[in-house]
Coordinates of C-alpha atoms in Angstrom, one line a residue:
M1 CA 73.8 156.7 74.0
V2 CA 74.6 153.5 76.0
D3 CA 76.7 154.5 79.0
G4 CA 78.4 152.6 81.8
F5 CA 75.6 153.3 84.3
T6 CA 73.0 151.6 82.0
V7 CA 75.2 148.6 81.3
A8 CA 76.1 148.2 84.9
G9 CA 72.4 147.7 85.6
L10 CA 72.5 144.6 83.5
A11 CA 75.5 143.3 85.4
G12 CA 73.6 144.0 88.6
Q13 CA 70.7 141.9 87.4
S14 CA 73.1 139.0 86.7
V15 CA 74.4 139.4 90.3
S16 CA 70.9 139.0 91.6
L17 CA 70.3 135.9 89.5
T18 CA 73.5 134.3 90.9
L19 CA 72.3 134.9 94.4
D20 CA 69.0 133.2 93.6
C21 CA 70.9 130.2 92.2
L22 CA 73.0 130.0 95.3
K23 CA 70.0 129.9 97.5
I24 CA 68.4 127.1 95.5
V25 CA 71.4 124.9 95.4
K26 CA 72.5 125.5 99.0
R27 CA 69.0 124.5 100.2
Y28 CA 69.3 121.3 98.2
A29 CA 72.7 120.5 99.7
E30 CA 71.3 121.0 103.2
T31 CA 68.3 118.7 102.5
V32 CA 70.0 115.9 100.5
K33 CA 73.2 115.2 102.4
H34 CA 74.5 112.5 100.0
A35 CA 74.5 115.1 97.2
R36 CA 77.1 117.2 99.0
E37 CA 80.1 116.7 96.8
E38 CA 78.5 117.8 93.5
T39 CA 76.4 120.6 95.0
E40 CA 79.4 122.1 96.7
K41 CA 81.1 122.3 93.3
V42 CA 78.1 124.2 91.9
I43 CA 78.0 126.5 94.9
L44 CA 81.6 127.5 94.7
N45 CA 81.4 128.1 90.9
V46 CA 78.3 130.2 91.3
Q47 CA 80.1 132.2 93.9
R48 CA 83.0 132.8 91.6
L49 CA 80.7 133.9 88.8
K50 CA 78.8 136.2 91.2
R51 CA 82.1 137.8 92.2
S52 CA 83.0 138.4 88.6
F53 CA 79.6 139.9 87.8
D54 CA 79.8 142.1 90.9
F55 CA 83.3 143.4 90.0
L56 CA 82.2 144.0 86.4
R57 CA 79.3 146.0 87.7
R58 CA 81.6 148.1 89.9
T59 CA 84.0 148.7 87.0
L60 CA 81.2 149.8 84.7
L61 CA 80.0 152.3 87.3
E62 CA 83.4 153.9 87.0
L63 CA 82.4 154.5 83.4
R64 CA 79.0 155.8 84.2
H65 CA 79.4 158.8 81.9
T66 CA 81.3 157.1 79.1
N67 CA 79.8 156.2 75.8
L68 CA 79.9 152.5 75.3
D69 CA 77.9 152.3 72.1
G70 CA 80.7 150.6 70.2
L71 CA 81.2 147.9 72.8
Q72 CA 77.7 146.5 73.2
H73 CA 78.5 143.2 71.4
E74 CA 81.8 142.7 73.2
L75 CA 80.3 143.4 76.6
R76 CA 77.9 140.5 76.3
L77 CA 75.7 141.8 79.2
D78 CA 72.4 140.8 77.6
H79 CA 74.0 137.4 76.9
F80 CA 75.0 136.9 80.5
K81 CA 71.6 137.9 81.8
S82 CA 69.7 135.6 79.5
N83 CA 72.1 132.7 80.3
M84 CA 71.6 133.2 84.0
E85 CA 67.8 133.3 83.7
E86 CA 67.9 130.0 81.8
L87 CA 70.3 128.5 84.3
L88 CA 68.1 129.6 87.2
T89 CA 65.0 128.1 85.7
F90 CA 67.0 124.8 85.1
M91 CA 68.2 124.8 88.7
E92 CA 64.7 125.4 90.0
T93 CA 63.6 122.2 88.2
L94 CA 66.7 120.2 89.0
F95 CA 66.9 121.1 92.6
D96 CA 63.2 120.9 93.4
K97 CA 62.1 120.6 97.0
P98 CA 63.4 117.1 97.9
S99 CA 62.4 114.9 100.7
S100 CA 65.4 114.4 102.9
M101 CA 67.2 111.2 102.1
S102 CA 64.1 109.6 100.5
F103 CA 64.3 106.5 98.3
W104 CA 63.1 108.4 95.2
T105 CA 65.5 111.2 95.8
K106 CA 68.4 108.8 95.9
L107 CA 67.2 106.9 92.9
S108 CA 67.0 110.0 90.7
Y109 CA 70.3 111.4 91.9
P110 CA 72.6 109.8 89.2
L111 CA 70.5 111.5 86.5
K112 CA 70.8 114.8 88.4
K113 CA 74.6 114.3 88.7
R114 CA 75.0 114.2 84.9
K115 CA 72.9 117.4 84.6
I116 CA 75.1 119.0 87.4
D117 CA 78.2 118.3 85.3
G118 CA 76.5 120.3 82.5
I119 CA 75.8 123.2 84.9
L120 CA 79.4 123.2 86.0
R121 CA 80.6 123.6 82.3
I122 CA 78.1 126.4 81.8
L123 CA 79.3 128.2 84.9
Q124 CA 83.0 127.9 84.0
V125 CA 82.4 129.2 80.4
S126 CA 80.4 132.1 81.8
Q127 CA 83.0 133.0 84.3
D128 CA 85.8 132.9 81.6
Q129 CA 83.7 135.2 79.4
A130 CA 83.0 137.6 82.3
I131 CA 86.7 137.8 83.1
D132 CA 87.5 138.5 79.4
V133 CA 85.0 141.4 79.6
I134 CA 86.6 142.7 82.8
Q135 CA 90.0 142.6 81.2
L136 CA 88.7 144.3 78.1
V137 CA 87.0 147.2 79.9
N138 CA 89.9 147.8 82.3
I139 CA 92.6 147.8 79.6
R140 CA 90.6 149.6 77.0
F141 CA 89.7 152.5 79.3
S142 CA 93.0 152.5 81.3
I143 CA 91.2 151.9 84.6
R144 CA 93.8 149.4 85.7
N145 CA 97.1 148.3 84.2
A146 CA 97.8 144.7 83.0
K147 CA 99.5 143.7 86.2
A148 CA 96.6 144.9 88.3
V149 CA 94.1 143.1 86.1
E150 CA 96.1 139.9 86.4
S151 CA 96.0 140.1 90.1
L152 CA 92.3 140.9 90.0
T153 CA 91.7 137.8 87.8
D154 CA 93.4 135.6 90.4
S155 CA 91.4 137.1 93.2
L156 CA 88.1 136.3 91.4
Q157 CA 89.0 132.6 91.6
K158 CA 88.6 132.6 95.4
Y159 CA 85.4 131.7 97.1
T160 CA 83.8 131.7 100.5
P161 CA 83.8 128.1 101.9
L162 CA 80.8 126.4 103.3
E163 CA 80.8 125.3 106.9
V164 CA 78.5 123.2 109.0
A165 CA 76.7 125.5 111.5
F166 CA 77.0 124.8 115.2
N167 CA 80.2 122.8 115.0
D168 CA 82.7 125.2 113.3
M169 CA 83.7 122.6 110.6
Q170 CA 84.6 124.1 107.3
I171 CA 83.9 122.3 104.0
V172 CA 86.5 122.8 101.3
A173 CA 86.5 121.0 98.0
E174 CA 89.9 119.4 97.3
G175 CA 92.2 121.5 95.2
D176 CA 90.1 124.7 95.3
Q177 CA 91.5 128.0 96.4
M178 CA 90.1 129.4 99.7
S179 CA 90.9 132.5 101.7
E180 CA 93.9 132.0 104.0
K181 CA 92.4 133.8 107.0
S182 CA 92.2 131.3 109.9
K183 CA 89.1 131.1 112.0
Q184 CA 89.4 132.8 115.4
P185 CA 88.4 131.1 118.6
K186 CA 84.8 132.0 119.4
I187 CA 83.2 133.1 122.6
I188 CA 80.6 130.8 124.2
R189 CA 77.3 132.5 123.7
T190 CA 74.5 131.4 126.1
W191 CA 70.9 132.5 126.3
L192 CA 69.9 132.0 130.0
G193 CA 66.2 132.1 129.6
Q194 CA 65.4 129.5 132.3
V195 CA 65.3 131.9 135.2
D196 CA 63.4 129.7 137.7
M197 CA 65.8 128.7 140.5
E198 CA 64.0 125.3 140.9
S199 CA 65.3 124.1 137.6
R200 CA 69.0 123.9 138.6
S201 CA 71.2 122.8 141.5
D202 CA 71.8 124.7 144.7
A203 CA 75.4 125.2 143.8
Y204 CA 74.4 126.6 140.4
N205 CA 71.9 129.0 141.9
A206 CA 74.4 130.1 144.6
L207 CA 77.0 131.0 142.0
R208 CA 74.4 132.9 139.9
H209 CA 73.3 134.9 143.0
R210 CA 77.0 135.6 143.7
L211 CA 77.4 137.0 140.2
A212 CA 74.3 139.2 140.6
D213 CA 75.6 140.4 144.0
C214 CA 79.0 141.3 142.5
A215 CA 77.4 143.2 139.6
Y216 CA 74.9 145.0 142.0
C217 CA 77.7 146.1 144.3
G218 CA 80.2 147.0 141.6
D219 CA 82.7 144.3 142.6
W220 CA 84.2 143.8 139.2
E221 CA 87.1 141.6 140.3
G222 CA 84.5 139.3 142.0
L223 CA 82.5 139.4 138.8
W224 CA 85.4 138.3 136.6
N225 CA 86.1 135.4 139.0
V226 CA 82.5 134.2 138.9
L227 CA 82.3 134.4 135.1
N228 CA 85.4 132.2 134.9
D229 CA 84.0 129.7 137.5
A230 CA 80.7 129.5 135.6
A231 CA 82.5 128.6 132.3
E232 CA 84.7 126.0 134.0
K233 CA 82.0 124.4 136.2
F234 CA 78.9 124.6 134.0
G235 CA 80.2 125.4 130.4
E236 CA 78.0 128.5 130.2
N237 CA 78.8 132.2 129.6
W238 CA 77.0 134.3 132.2
V239 CA 78.0 137.6 130.9
N240 CA 74.3 138.4 130.2
A241 CA 72.9 136.5 133.1
V242 CA 70.2 138.0 135.4
R243 CA 69.5 137.0 139.0
P244 CA 67.4 133.8 139.1
R245 CA 64.2 133.8 141.1
K246 CA 61.6 131.5 142.6
L247 CA 58.9 130.8 140.1
Y248 CA 56.4 133.0 141.9
D249 CA 58.8 136.0 141.7
V250 CA 59.7 135.8 138.0
E251 CA 57.1 138.3 137.0
E252 CA 58.7 140.9 139.2
M253 CA 62.3 140.4 137.8
S254 CA 64.1 143.5 136.6
F255 CA 66.3 141.6 134.1
Y256 CA 69.2 143.8 134.9
T257 CA 72.3 142.2 133.2
P258 CA 75.9 142.9 134.5
L259 CA 76.2 145.5 131.8
H260 CA 73.1 147.4 133.1
Q261 CA 74.6 147.2 136.6
M262 CA 78.0 148.6 135.3
V263 CA 76.2 151.7 134.0
F264 CA 74.2 151.9 137.2
N265 CA 77.5 151.8 139.2
H266 CA 79.3 154.2 136.9
A267 CA 81.9 151.6 136.0
S268 CA 85.1 152.6 134.1
A269 CA 85.3 152.4 130.4
A270 CA 88.0 149.7 130.8
A271 CA 85.6 147.5 132.8
V272 CA 82.8 148.0 130.4
K273 CA 85.0 147.1 127.4
K274 CA 86.2 144.0 129.1
L275 CA 82.6 142.8 129.7
L276 CA 81.7 143.6 126.1
D277 CA 84.8 141.7 124.9
M278 CA 83.6 138.7 126.9
G279 CA 80.2 138.7 125.0
A280 CA 78.0 141.2 126.8
S281 CA 75.1 142.4 124.6
N282 CA 74.3 146.1 124.1
L283 CA 70.8 145.1 122.9
L284 CA 69.2 143.6 126.0
R285 CA 66.6 145.7 127.7
E286 CA 65.9 145.7 131.5
R287 CA 62.3 145.3 132.6
G288 CA 62.4 147.2 135.9
R289 CA 62.3 150.9 136.3
D290 CA 65.4 153.1 136.2
I291 CA 65.8 156.6 137.6
T292 CA 63.6 157.9 134.8
E293 CA 60.7 155.7 136.0
R294 CA 60.5 153.9 132.7
A295 CA 61.2 150.3 131.8
N296 CA 62.9 148.6 128.8
N297 CA 66.1 150.6 128.9
L298 CA 69.1 149.7 126.9
P299 CA 72.5 150.2 128.6
L300 CA 73.1 153.1 126.3
E301 CA 69.9 154.8 127.3
M302 CA 70.9 154.5 131.0
A303 CA 74.2 156.0 130.2
Y304 CA 72.4 158.9 128.4
D305 CA 70.2 159.6 131.4
R306 CA 73.3 159.7 133.6
E307 CA 75.3 161.8 131.1
M308 CA 78.1 159.2 131.1
T309 CA 79.5 160.4 127.8
Y310 CA 82.7 158.3 128.1
L311 CA 80.5 155.2 127.6
Y312 CA 78.4 156.4 124.6
D313 CA 80.7 154.8 121.9
L314 CA 81.2 151.5 123.8
L315 CA 77.5 151.1 124.4
T316 CA 76.3 152.0 120.9
P317 CA 75.2 148.6 119.3
K318 CA 77.5 147.4 116.6
I319 CA 75.4 145.5 114.0
R320 CA 77.3 142.8 112.3
S321 CA 74.3 140.9 110.8
P322 CA 72.0 143.6 109.5
L323 CA 68.3 142.6 109.3
S324 CA 65.2 144.6 109.0
I325 CA 62.9 144.8 112.0
P326 CA 59.9 143.1 110.2
V327 CA 62.0 140.1 109.1
L328 CA 63.6 139.9 112.6
R329 CA 60.2 139.8 114.2
A330 CA 58.8 137.2 111.8
L331 CA 61.8 134.9 112.5
E332 CA 61.5 135.4 116.2
S333 CA 57.7 134.7 116.2
R334 CA 58.2 131.4 114.2
F335 CA 61.1 130.4 116.5
H336 CA 59.1 131.0 119.7
Q337 CA 56.1 129.1 118.2
L338 CA 58.4 126.2 117.4
I339 CA 59.6 126.1 121.1
R340 CA 56.1 126.3 122.4
E341 CA 55.1 123.4 120.1
D342 CA 58.1 121.3 121.2
L343 CA 57.8 122.0 125.0
R344 CA 54.1 122.6 125.3
D345 CA 52.9 123.7 128.7
F346 CA 56.5 123.8 130.1
V347 CA 57.2 127.2 128.4
Y348 CA 54.3 128.8 130.3
N349 CA 54.5 126.8 133.5
S350 CA 58.3 127.6 133.9
K351 CA 57.9 131.1 132.6
L352 CA 60.8 130.7 130.2
A353 CA 62.2 133.9 128.8
L354 CA 62.4 133.0 125.1
P355 CA 65.3 134.2 123.0
E356 CA 65.3 137.8 121.7
L357 CA 66.8 137.5 118.2
V358 CA 67.9 141.1 118.2
V359 CA 71.1 140.0 120.1
C360 CA 72.0 137.8 117.1
T361 CA 72.4 141.0 115.0
E362 CA 75.5 141.9 117.0
L363 CA 77.1 138.6 115.9
R364 CA 78.4 137.2 112.7
D365 CA 78.9 133.6 111.9
E366 CA 78.2 132.6 115.6
Y367 CA 75.5 130.7 117.3
I368 CA 73.9 131.0 120.7
S369 CA 73.0 128.1 123.0
F370 CA 69.7 128.0 124.9
P371 CA 70.0 125.3 127.6
I372 CA 66.8 124.0 129.2
Y373 CA 66.6 121.6 132.1
I374 CA 63.4 119.5 132.4
D375 CA 63.2 117.1 135.4
G376 CA 67.0 117.2 135.5
A377 CA 67.5 116.3 131.9
K378 CA 69.4 118.8 129.7
K379 CA 67.7 119.8 126.5
G380 CA 67.8 123.0 124.5
Y381 CA 68.4 124.8 121.2
K382 CA 71.2 126.4 119.3
F383 CA 70.4 129.2 116.9
Q384 CA 72.1 131.6 114.6
L385 CA 71.2 134.0 111.8
D386 CA 72.0 133.2 108.3
R387 CA 71.3 136.3 106.3
R388 CA 67.5 136.6 106.3
E389 CA 66.9 133.2 107.9
L390 CA 67.4 131.5 111.2
L391 CA 69.2 128.2 111.6
V392 CA 68.0 126.1 114.6
M393 CA 69.4 122.9 116.1
R394 CA 67.3 120.9 118.5
V395 CA 69.2 119.1 121.2
N396 CA 67.6 116.1 123.1
I397 CA 64.2 117.2 121.8
P398 CA 61.9 115.5 122.2
N399 CA 64.0 112.6 123.6
D400 CA 67.5 112.1 124.8
R401 CA 70.1 111.9 122.0
D402 CA 67.6 113.3 119.5
Q403 CA 69.1 116.0 117.3
S404 CA 67.5 117.8 114.4
Y405 CA 68.0 120.9 112.3
L406 CA 65.6 123.5 110.9
R407 CA 65.9 126.6 108.7
I408 CA 63.3 129.2 109.5
S409 CA 62.4 132.0 107.1
E410 CA 59.6 134.6 107.1
D411 CA 57.1 132.2 105.6
Q412 CA 58.1 128.7 106.5
V413 CA 60.0 126.3 108.9
L414 CA 62.0 123.7 106.9
S415 CA 63.5 120.5 108.3
I416 CA 67.0 120.0 106.9
A417 CA 69.6 117.2 107.1
E418 CA 72.5 119.5 107.8
P419 CA 72.8 123.3 108.3
L420 CA 75.2 124.9 105.9
V421 CA 76.4 128.5 106.1
F422 CA 79.0 130.5 104.2
A423 CA 82.0 131.3 106.4
S424 CA 81.5 135.0 106.6
N425 CA 84.9 135.5 108.3
A426 CA 86.8 133.6 105.7
E427 CA 88.1 136.8 104.2
P428 CA 89.4 139.8 106.2
D429 CA 87.0 142.8 106.1
E430 CA 88.2 146.3 105.4
D431 CA 86.5 147.3 108.6
D432 CA 85.5 144.6 111.1
S433 CA 84.0 147.1 113.6
G434 CA 80.5 146.6 112.3
L435 CA 77.8 149.1 111.5
S436 CA 76.9 151.5 114.3
V437 CA 73.2 152.2 114.7
E438 CA 71.2 154.7 116.6
M439 CA 68.9 153.5 119.4
D440 CA 65.7 154.3 117.4
G441 CA 66.9 151.9 114.7
V442 CA 67.1 148.9 117.0

């Protein structure tokens, strides 16, 4: 007997194949900027097909114990899978690893464009067929009525738009249907890894010390004022800032953030929530020694030691970009190596605290800036997670006005012309609170 569970597995394989197609064509769009218009059309149509396969899979799982022997031909699942396998192979050949903006890439593009038109026709036919199967299954087995199926069919035409990372610009093909949810203003995210006082002005250092003093003494009103001043005067978010030190003292730094100090001072839940809303990270560890005589405490661990039960929920990390620890470590290692290759001895001589990518897992569709001052010149990086990869923007590296983009995966660092991501907040989530994780899973 062929049941819904078995057939759903075939639909699931088609979903996986569409994801592979998306990765290939998005990589091409990032690398060959002049191919954007056509590749965007392919991307949005693959997305729509993926949504259709995914919904078909979920529908078939509702029929997991139902005999579908008589519907094998009408369901077309083997047909869909074989078509997607052929399409993936074709895309792998068509969108092979191009050299960014090279002469030969431009010369061959008109031929690729004609082939892309063929891909678009295949995708449209496949989606129409997938929707026919969805309607057939829902109506035949009375899972949803005709009106609900019609509404569902309309929703399957939507797609998640692309946007250029680091500048919040969405890319929408003219005439296509996109989610109506507007993008919310984003918090400035700053990694303050240059902790040496000699790198910045006296006024900057004085305000940083004032921030640290307010946090240490539990002066929360003073803390809010300094955070506002820092944003206005320096364009940085100091919500995770530590006290800067002379170069010879850096090794002895505790790396207590304002959030650690709030726990230390038994701050109210309202004060802690306000700091978190401003961008404080629950995943930064201090490097001093707390009352337990151990280092590397998360704010939540400190609250546990003090039995501050009213803070447990607030301080539990909310993971919005889930990523396995091995992948996270691999990305971080490659990113750190990139910085060391770019800045050479400056990293060691200035004792830079390089970015800990674990803080990115608390964010979704947001980047973090890492400003670096070398002999008074501002340089730096912007970085953000994109699923299992890291997008990086170099700013004024190696020279002033230089700007470049890279996509880092577990096994390579790829230069790209423009960083593209799917706007993950384009559609409202059923639960935007994120996934809660235990400390041991961090």
